[in-house]
CSV table of C-alpha atoms and ligand atoms in Angstrom, one decimal:
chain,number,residue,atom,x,y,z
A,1,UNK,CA,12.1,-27.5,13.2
A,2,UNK,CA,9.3,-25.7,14.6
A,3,UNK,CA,5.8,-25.8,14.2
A,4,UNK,CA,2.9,-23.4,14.1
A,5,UNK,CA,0.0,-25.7,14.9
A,6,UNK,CA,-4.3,-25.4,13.8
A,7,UNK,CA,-3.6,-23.1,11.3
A,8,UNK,CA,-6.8,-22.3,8.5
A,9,UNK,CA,-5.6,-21.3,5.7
A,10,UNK,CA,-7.5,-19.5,2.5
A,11,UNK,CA,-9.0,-21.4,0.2
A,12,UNK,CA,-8.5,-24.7,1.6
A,13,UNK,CA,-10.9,-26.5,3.5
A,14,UNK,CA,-9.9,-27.6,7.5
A,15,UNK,CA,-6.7,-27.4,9.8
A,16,UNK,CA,-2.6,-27.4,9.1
A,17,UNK,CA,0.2,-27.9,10.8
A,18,UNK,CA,2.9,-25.8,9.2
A,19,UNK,CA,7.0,-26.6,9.7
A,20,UNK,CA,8.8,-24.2,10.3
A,21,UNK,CA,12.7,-24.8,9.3
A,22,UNK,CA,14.9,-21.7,10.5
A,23,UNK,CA,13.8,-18.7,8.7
A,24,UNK,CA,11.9,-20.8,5.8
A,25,UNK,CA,8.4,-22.1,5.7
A,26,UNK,CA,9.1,-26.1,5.5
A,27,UNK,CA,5.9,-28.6,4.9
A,28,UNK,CA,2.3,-28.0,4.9
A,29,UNK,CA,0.2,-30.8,6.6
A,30,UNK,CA,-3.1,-31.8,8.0
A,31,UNK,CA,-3.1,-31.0,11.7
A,32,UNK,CA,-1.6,-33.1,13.7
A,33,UNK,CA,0.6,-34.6,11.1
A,34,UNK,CA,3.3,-31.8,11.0
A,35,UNK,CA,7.0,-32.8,13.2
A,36,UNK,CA,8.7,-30.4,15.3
A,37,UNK,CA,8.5,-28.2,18.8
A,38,UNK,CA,5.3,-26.8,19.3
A,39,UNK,CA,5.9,-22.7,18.7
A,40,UNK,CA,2.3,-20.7,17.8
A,41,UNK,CA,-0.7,-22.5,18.5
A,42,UNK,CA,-3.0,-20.6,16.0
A,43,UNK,CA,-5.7,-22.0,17.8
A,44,UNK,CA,-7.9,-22.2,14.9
A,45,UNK,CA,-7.4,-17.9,12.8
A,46,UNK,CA,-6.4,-17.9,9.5
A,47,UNK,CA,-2.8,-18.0,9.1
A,48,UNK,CA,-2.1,-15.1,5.9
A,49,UNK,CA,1.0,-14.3,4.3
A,50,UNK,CA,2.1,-10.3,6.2
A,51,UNK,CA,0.5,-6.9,4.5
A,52,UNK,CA,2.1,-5.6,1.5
A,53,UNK,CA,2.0,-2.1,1.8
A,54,UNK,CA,2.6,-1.2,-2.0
A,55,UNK,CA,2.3,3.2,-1.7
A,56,UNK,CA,3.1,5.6,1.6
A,57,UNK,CA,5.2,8.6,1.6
A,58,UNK,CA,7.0,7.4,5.2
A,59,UNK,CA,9.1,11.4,4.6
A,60,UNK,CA,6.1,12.4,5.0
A,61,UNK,CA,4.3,10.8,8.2
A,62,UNK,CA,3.4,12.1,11.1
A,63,UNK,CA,4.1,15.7,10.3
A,64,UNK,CA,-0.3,16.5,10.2
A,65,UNK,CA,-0.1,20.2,11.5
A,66,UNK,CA,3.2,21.2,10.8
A,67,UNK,CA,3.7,24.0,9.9
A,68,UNK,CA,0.0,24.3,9.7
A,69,UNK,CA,-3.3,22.3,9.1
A,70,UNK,CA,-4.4,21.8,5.6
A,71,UNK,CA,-7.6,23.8,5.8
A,72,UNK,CA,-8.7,23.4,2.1
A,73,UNK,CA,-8.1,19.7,2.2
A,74,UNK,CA,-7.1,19.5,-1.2
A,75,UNK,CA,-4.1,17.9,-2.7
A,76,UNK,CA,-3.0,21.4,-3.8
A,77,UNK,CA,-2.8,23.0,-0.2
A,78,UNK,CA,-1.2,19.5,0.9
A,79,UNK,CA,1.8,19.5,-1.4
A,80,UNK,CA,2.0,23.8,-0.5
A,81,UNK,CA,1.9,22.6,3.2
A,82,UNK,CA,4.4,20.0,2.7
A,83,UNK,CA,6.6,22.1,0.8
A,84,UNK,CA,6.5,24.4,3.6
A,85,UNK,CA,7.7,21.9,6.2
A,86,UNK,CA,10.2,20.7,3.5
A,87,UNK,CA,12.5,23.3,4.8
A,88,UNK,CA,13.1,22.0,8.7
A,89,UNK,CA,13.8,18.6,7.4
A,90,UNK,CA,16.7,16.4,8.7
A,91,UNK,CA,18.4,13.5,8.6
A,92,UNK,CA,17.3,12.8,12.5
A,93,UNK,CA,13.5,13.9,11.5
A,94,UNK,CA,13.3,11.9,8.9
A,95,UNK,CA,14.8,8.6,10.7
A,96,UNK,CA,12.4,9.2,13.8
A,97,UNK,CA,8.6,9.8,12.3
A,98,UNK,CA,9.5,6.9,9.4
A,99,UNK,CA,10.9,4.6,11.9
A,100,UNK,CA,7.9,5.0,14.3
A,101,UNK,CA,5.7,4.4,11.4
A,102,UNK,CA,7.4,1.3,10.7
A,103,UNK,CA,7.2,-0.5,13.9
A,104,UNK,CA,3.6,0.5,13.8
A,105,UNK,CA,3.2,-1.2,10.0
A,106,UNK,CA,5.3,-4.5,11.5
A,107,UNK,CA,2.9,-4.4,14.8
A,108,UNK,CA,0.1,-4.8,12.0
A,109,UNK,CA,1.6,-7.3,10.3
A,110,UNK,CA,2.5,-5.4,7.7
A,111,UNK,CA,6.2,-6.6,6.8
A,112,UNK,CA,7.0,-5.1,3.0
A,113,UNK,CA,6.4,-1.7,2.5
A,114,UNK,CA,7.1,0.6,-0.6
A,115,UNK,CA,7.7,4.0,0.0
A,116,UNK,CA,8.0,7.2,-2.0
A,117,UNK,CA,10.3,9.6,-1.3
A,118,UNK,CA,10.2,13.5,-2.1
A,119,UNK,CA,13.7,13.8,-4.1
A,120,UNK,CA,12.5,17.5,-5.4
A,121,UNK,CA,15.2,19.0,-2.8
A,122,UNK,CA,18.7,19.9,-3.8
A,123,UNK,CA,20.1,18.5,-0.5
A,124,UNK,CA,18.0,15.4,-1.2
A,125,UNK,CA,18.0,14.9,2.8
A,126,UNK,CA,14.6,12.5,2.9
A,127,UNK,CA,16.4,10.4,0.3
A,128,UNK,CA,19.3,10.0,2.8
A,129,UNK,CA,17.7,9.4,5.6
A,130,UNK,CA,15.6,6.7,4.1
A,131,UNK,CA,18.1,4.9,2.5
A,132,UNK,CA,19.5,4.6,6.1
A,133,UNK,CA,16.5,3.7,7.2
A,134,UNK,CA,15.5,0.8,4.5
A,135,UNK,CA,19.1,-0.9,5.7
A,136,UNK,CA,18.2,0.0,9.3
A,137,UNK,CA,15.4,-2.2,9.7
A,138,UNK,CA,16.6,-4.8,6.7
A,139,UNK,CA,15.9,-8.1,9.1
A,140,UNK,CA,12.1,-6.9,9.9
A,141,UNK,CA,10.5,-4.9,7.1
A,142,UNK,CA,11.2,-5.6,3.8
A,143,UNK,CA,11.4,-1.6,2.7
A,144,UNK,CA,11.5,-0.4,-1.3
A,145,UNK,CA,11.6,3.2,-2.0
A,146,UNK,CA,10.6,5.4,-5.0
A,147,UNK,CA,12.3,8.7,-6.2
A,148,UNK,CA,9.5,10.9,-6.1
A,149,UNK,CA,9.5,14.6,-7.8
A,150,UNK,CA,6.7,15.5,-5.3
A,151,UNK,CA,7.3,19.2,-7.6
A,152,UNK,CA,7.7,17.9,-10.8
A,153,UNK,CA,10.7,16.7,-13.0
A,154,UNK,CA,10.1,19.8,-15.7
A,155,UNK,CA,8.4,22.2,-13.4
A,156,UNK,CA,10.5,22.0,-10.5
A,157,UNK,CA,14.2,23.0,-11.6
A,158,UNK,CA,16.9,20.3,-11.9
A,159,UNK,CA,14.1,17.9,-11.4
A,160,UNK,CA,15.3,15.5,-13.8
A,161,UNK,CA,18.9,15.5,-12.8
A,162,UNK,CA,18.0,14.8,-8.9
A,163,UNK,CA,15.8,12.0,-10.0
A,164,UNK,CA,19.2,10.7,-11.9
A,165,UNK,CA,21.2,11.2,-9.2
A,166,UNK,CA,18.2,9.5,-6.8
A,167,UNK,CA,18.4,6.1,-9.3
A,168,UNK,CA,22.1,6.5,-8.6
A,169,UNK,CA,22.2,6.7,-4.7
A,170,UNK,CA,20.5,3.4,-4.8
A,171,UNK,CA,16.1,3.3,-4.9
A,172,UNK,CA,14.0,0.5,-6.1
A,173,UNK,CA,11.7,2.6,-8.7
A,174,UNK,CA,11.3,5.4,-10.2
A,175,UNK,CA,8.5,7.6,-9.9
A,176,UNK,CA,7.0,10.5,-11.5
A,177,UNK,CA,3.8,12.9,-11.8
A,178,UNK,CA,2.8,13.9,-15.0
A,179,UNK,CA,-0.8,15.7,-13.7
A,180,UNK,CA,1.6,18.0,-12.0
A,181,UNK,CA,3.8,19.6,-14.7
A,182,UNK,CA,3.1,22.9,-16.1
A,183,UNK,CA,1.4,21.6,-19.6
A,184,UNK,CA,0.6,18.0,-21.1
A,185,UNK,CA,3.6,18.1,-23.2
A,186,UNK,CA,6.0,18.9,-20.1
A,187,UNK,CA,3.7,15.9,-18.6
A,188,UNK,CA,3.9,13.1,-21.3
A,189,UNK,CA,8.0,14.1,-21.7
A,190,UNK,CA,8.6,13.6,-18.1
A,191,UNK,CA,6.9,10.2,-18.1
A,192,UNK,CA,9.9,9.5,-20.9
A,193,UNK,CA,12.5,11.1,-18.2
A,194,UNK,CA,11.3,8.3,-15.7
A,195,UNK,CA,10.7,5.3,-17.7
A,196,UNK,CA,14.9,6.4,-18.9
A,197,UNK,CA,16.2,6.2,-15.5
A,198,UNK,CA,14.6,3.4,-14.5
A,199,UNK,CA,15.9,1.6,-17.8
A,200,UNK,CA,19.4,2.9,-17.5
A,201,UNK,CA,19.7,1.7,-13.9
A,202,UNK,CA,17.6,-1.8,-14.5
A,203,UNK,CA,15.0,-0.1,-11.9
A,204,UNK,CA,11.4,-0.6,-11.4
A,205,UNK,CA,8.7,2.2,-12.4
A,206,UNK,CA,5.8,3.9,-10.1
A,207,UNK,CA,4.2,6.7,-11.2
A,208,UNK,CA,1.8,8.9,-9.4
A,209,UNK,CA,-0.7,9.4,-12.0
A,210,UNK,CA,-3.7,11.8,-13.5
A,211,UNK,CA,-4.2,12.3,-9.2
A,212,UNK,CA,-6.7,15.0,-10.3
A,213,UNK,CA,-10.4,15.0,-10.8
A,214,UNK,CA,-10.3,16.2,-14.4
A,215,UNK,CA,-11.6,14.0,-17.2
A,216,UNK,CA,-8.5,15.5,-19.2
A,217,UNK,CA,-5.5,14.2,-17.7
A,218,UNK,CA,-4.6,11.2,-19.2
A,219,UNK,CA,-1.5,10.2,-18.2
A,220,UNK,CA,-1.9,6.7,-17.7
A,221,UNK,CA,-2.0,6.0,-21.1
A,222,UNK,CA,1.3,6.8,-22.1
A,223,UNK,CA,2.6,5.2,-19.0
A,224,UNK,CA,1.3,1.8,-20.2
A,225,UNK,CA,2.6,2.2,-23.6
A,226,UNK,CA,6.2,3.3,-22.7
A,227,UNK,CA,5.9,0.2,-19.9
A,228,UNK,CA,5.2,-2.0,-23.3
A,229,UNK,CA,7.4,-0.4,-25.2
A,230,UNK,CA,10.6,-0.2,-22.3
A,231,UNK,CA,10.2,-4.0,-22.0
A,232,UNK,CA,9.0,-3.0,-18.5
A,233,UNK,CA,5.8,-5.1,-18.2
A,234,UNK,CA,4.5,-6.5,-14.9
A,235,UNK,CA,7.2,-3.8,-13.3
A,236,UNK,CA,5.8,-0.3,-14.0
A,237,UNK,CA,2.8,1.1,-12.0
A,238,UNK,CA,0.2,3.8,-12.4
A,239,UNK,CA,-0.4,5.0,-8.6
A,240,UNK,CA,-3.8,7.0,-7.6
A,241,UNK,CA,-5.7,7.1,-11.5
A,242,UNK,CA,-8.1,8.7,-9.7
A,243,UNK,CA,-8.8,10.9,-13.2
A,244,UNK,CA,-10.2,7.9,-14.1
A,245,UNK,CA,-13.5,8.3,-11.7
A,246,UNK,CA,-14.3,10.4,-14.9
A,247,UNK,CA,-13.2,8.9,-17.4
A,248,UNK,CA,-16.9,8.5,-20.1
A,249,UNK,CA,-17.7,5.1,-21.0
A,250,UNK,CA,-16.0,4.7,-24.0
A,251,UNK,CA,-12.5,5.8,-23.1
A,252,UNK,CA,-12.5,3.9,-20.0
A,253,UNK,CA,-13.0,0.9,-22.5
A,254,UNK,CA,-10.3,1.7,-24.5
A,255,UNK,CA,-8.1,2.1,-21.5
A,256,UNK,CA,-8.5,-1.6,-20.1
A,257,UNK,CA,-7.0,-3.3,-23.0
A,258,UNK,CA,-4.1,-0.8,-23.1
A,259,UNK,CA,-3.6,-1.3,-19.3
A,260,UNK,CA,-4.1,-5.0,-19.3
A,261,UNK,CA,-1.8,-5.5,-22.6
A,262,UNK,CA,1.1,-3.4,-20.7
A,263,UNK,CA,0.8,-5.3,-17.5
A,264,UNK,CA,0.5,-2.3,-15.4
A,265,UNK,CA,-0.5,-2.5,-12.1
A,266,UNK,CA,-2.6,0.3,-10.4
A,267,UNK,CA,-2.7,1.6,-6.9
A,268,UNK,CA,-5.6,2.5,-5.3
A,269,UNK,CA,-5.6,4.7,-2.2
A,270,UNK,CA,-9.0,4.9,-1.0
A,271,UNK,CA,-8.5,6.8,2.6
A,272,UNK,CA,-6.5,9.6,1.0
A,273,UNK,CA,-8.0,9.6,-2.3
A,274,UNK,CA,-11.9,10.0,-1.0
A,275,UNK,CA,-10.6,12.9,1.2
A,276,UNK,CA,-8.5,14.7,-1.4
A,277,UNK,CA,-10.4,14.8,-4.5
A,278,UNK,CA,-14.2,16.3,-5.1
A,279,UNK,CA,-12.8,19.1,-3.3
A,280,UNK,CA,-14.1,21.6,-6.3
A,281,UNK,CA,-17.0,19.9,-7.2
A,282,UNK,CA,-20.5,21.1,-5.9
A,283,UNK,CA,-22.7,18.5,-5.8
A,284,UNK,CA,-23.4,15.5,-6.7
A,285,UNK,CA,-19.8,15.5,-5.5
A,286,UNK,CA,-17.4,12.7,-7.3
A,287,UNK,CA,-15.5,9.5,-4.9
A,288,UNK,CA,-12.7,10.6,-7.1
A,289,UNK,CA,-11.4,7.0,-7.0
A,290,UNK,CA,-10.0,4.9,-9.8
A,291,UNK,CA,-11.9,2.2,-11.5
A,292,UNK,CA,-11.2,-0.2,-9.3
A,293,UNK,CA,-13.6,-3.4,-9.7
A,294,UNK,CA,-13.8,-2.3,-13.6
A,295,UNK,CA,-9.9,-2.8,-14.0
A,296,UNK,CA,-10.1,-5.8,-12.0
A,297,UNK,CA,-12.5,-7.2,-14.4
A,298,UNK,CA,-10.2,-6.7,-17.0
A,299,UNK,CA,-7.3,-8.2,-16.0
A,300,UNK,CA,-5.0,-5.6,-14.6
A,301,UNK,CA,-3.5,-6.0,-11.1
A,302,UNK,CA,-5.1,-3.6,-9.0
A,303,UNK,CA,-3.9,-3.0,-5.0
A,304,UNK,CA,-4.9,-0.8,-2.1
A,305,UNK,CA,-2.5,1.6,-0.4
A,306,UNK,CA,-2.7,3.9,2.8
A,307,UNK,CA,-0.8,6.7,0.9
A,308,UNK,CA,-0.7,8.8,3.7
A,309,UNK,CA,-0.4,8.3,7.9
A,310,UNK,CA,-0.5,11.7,9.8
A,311,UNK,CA,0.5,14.0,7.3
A,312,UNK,CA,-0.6,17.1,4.8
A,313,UNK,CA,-2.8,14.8,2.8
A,314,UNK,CA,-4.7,12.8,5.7
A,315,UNK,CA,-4.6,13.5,9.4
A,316,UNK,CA,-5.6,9.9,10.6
A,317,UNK,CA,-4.7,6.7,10.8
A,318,UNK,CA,-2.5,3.5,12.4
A,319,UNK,CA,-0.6,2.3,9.4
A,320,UNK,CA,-3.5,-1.0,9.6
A,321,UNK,CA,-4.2,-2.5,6.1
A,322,UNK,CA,-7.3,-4.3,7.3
A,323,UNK,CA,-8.5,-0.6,8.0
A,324,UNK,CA,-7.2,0.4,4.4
A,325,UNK,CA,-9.5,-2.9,3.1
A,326,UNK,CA,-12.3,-1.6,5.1
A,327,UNK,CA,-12.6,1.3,3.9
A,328,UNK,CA,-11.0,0.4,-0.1
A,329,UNK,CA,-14.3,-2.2,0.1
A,330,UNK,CA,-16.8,0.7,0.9
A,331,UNK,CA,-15.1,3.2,-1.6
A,332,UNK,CA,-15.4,0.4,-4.5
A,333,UNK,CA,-18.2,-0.9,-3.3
A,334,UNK,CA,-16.7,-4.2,-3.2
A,335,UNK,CA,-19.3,-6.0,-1.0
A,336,UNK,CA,-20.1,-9.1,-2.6
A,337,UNK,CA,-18.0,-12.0,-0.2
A,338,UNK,CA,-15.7,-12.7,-3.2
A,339,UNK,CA,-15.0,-8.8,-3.7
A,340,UNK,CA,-14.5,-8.7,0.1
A,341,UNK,CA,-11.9,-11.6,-0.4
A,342,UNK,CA,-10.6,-9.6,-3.4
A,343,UNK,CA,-10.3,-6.2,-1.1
A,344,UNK,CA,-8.1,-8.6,1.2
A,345,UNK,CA,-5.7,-10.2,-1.8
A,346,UNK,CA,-5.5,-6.2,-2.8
A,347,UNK,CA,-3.6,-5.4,0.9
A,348,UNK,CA,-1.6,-8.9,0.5
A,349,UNK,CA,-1.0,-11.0,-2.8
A,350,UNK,CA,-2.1,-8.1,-5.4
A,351,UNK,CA,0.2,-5.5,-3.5
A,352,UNK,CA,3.2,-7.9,-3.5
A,353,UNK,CA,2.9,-8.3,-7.2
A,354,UNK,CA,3.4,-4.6,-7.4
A,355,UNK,CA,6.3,-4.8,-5.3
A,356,UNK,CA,7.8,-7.7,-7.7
A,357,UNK,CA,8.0,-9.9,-4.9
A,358,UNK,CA,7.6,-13.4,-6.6
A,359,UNK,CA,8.4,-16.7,-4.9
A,360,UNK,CA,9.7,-14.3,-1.9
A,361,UNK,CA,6.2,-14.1,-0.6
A,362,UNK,CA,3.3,-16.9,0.1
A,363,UNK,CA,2.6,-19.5,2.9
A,364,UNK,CA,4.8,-22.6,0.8
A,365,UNK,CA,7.3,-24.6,1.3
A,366,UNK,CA,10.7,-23.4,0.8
A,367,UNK,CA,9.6,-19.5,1.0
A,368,UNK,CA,10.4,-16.9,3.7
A,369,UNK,CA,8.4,-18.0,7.1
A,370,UNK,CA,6.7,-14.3,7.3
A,371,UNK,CA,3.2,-14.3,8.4
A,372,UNK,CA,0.5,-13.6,10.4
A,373,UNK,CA,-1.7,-15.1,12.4
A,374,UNK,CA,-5.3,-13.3,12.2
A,375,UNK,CA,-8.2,-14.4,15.0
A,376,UNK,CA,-10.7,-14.9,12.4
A,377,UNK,CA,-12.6,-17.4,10.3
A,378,UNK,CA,-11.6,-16.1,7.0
A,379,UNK,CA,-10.6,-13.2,4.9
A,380,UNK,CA,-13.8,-11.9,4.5
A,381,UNK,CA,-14.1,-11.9,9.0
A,382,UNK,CA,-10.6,-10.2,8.9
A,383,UNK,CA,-12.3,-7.4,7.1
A,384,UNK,CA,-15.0,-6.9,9.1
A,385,UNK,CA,-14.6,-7.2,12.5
A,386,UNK,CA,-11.0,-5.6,11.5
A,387,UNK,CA,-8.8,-8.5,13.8
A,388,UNK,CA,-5.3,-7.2,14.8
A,389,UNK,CA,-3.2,-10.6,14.2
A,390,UNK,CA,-2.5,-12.3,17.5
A,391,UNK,CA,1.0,-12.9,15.8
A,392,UNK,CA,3.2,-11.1,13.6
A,393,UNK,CA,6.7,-13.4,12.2
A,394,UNK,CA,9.0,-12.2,10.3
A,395,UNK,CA,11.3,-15.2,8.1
A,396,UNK,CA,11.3,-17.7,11.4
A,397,UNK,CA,11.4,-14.6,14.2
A,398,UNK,CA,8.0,-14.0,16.1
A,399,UNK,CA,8.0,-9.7,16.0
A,400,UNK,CA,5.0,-9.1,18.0
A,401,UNK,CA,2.1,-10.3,19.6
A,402,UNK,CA,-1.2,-9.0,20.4
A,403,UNK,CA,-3.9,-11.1,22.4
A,404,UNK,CA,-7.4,-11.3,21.0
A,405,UNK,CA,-9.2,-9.7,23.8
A,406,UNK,CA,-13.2,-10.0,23.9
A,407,UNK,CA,-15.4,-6.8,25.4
A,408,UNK,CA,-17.2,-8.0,28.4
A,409,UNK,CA,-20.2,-7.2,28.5
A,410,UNK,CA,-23.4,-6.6,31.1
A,411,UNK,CA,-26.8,-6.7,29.5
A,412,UNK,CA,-30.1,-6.5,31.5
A,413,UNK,CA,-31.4,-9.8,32.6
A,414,UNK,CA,-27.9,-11.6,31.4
A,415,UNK,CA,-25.4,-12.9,33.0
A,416,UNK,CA,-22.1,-10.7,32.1
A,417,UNK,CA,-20.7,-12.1,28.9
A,418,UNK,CA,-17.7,-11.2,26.3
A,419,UNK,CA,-18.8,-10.0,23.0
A,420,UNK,CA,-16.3,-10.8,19.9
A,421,UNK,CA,-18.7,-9.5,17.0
A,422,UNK,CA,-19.1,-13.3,16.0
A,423,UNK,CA,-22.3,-13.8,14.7
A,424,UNK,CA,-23.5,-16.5,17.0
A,425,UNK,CA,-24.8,-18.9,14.3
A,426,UNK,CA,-21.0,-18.5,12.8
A,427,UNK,CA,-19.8,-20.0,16.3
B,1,FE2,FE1,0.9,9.1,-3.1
């Protein structure tokens, strides 16, 4: 037995001592009370369950500039630059850029990741490669992967049969994107496509959906009626929504009971999506996000996703959730301390109940010992001073460590000191 020692935990007042029993989580106890060897001394940071990163396109990553840079910015030039690049794709490509992304999502603590996967390619190489790569790093990252018709399952020819043969070759979900097919109809009947795969092969649904800024697309709402209707409830999502930024008052109404009775859950992508849409708007110029805290409100599950690292869609970032949080907080203007606790459940618990994961996931007894250990006083620090977690463990195995290292600091007429962005009456 080993034991990670002064742990604080969320939502519970004071200090644990948590057991540690091979790659399970064993007993939960008042410090100094737990039995076993010493491991992690958490000196005092919030111990969390790991980052659930519940949308990224890992084919994608890493690929920003290749063969050019989206100059428009829009989601239009990005899946025309992408569909470029498409072409110079291989196995060995693919395995590299999604592999470095990975070890950079596990350095972060981020330790179950769902991926979509562009399956509108005949030789259906990114599928390949990332099926080898989901087995590949099996005892770290916990890796689900969508069959994504980047081009369409109507529009796109033999888009339909690929996304068969996809749900065949072994994914988790099934995906779709209704916004991009030629007319409404070829829209609404390729939602029906998915949501048949995914039954046939007892697989999960994730859709991207209405990720446009027009009022019209409405997508979501047959998606939640064929989830209710498919039996699929609580295991079909609506990714982006970000039509719904325009939804009017009354329709967005509507849509919450519709949403809530299907149990769909809805991804937010805040970094991508505030970059990507308003791009033909004058001003005032829309966040072209979903409605995030709304749907919250109203019962449906709602999570944040990075959506994009490096790639035709947006040129930045780390593959950092806390940074995804940051930013989801700011874009939903979340900023009351229980919304900024809410933005931190939507990167961890809210995400893994889009990824299905159940009793797999959660600081308990008897569940997979994977967590982190964050240098901060709560979720709500976490977010704001943006703490990289001291300790990353996957089920019982410590993956990576990164010390908490203050700035040191020379002010005039002070003795040099190290500056932590603690508030000094937090101390
Ligand atoms: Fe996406």
């Amino acid at each position: 037995m080993k034991l990670l020692c002064n742990a604080r935990l969320h939502g519970r007042e004071g200090a644990f001592d948590i057991e540690i029993d091979g790659d399970r989580f064993g007993r939960v106890l008042p410090a100094g009370q737990g039995s076993g060897e010493e491991w992690i001394d958490a000196a005092g940071g919030l111990v969390s369950p790991p980052f659930v990163e519940p949308h990224v396109h890992l084919d994608t990553t890493l690929t920003a500039g290749e063969p050019r840079w989206n100059a428009s910015g829009s989601l239009w030039e990005g899946i025309a630059v992408w569909s470029e690049r498409k072409r110079a794709l291989t196995r060995d490509d693919v395995v590299s850029r999604a592999t470095e992304v990975l070890r950079w999502y596990a350095a972060n603590g981020v330790l179950h990741v769902r991926s979509h996967v562009d399956v509108t390619d005949p030789g259906l190489v990114a599928l390949d490669a990332m099926l080898e790569v989901r087995d590949r790093v099996r005892d770290v990252v916990d890796l689900q992967l969508v069959a994504f018709p980047q081009e369409g399952i109507r529009s796109f020819d033999g888009g339909a049969d690929l996304l068969a043969e996809a749900a065949r070759r072994g994914v988790d979900a099934v995906g779709a994107i209704p916004h991009f097919e030629d007319t409404r109809e070829d829209g609404v009947r390729s939602l029906e496509t998915a949501f048949e795969i995914a039954a046939e092969h007892g697989l999960m649904l994730d859709a991207h959906c209405d990720e446009i800024d027009d009022e019209q697309s409405r997508f979501v709402e047959v998606l939640a009626t064929l989830a209710r209707r498919t039996g699929l409830r609580g295991r079909a999502t609506a990714s982006h929504t970000t039509a719904m930024g325009s939804y009017n008052g009354a329709y967005s109404y509507k849509l919450q009971r519709i949403l809530a009775r299907a149990g769909v859950n809805l991804v937010s992508n805040p970094l991508a999506n505030l970059c990507l849409q308003g791009r033909f708007d004058g001003y005032p110029k829309r966040r072209g996000l979903t409605q995030v805290k709304e749907m919250l409100g109203a019962g449906v599950n709602v999570a944040f996703g990075h959506d994009d690292v490096m790639d035709p869609w947006f040129p930045l970032g780390t593959a950092s959730l806390l940074q995804v949080a940051l930013v989801g907080v700011a874009a939903a203007q979340l900023t009351g301390p229980a919304e900024i606790d809410e933005a931190f459940a939507m990167v961890t618990e809210r995400a893994a109940r889009v990824l299905g994961l159940g009793d797999r996931y959660g600081v308990a007894e008897g569940r997979p010992a994977s967590f982190v250990v964050l240098p901060a006083a709560s979720r709500f620090d976490a977010v704001r001073r943006q703490t990289r977690p001291t300790h990353v463990v996957s089920r019982g195995r410590l993956i990576a460590e990164t010390p908490a290292t203050p700035t040191r600091l020379t002010w005039p007429g002070e003795e040099p000191r190290d500056i932590d962005f603690v508030r000094d009456r937090d101390r």
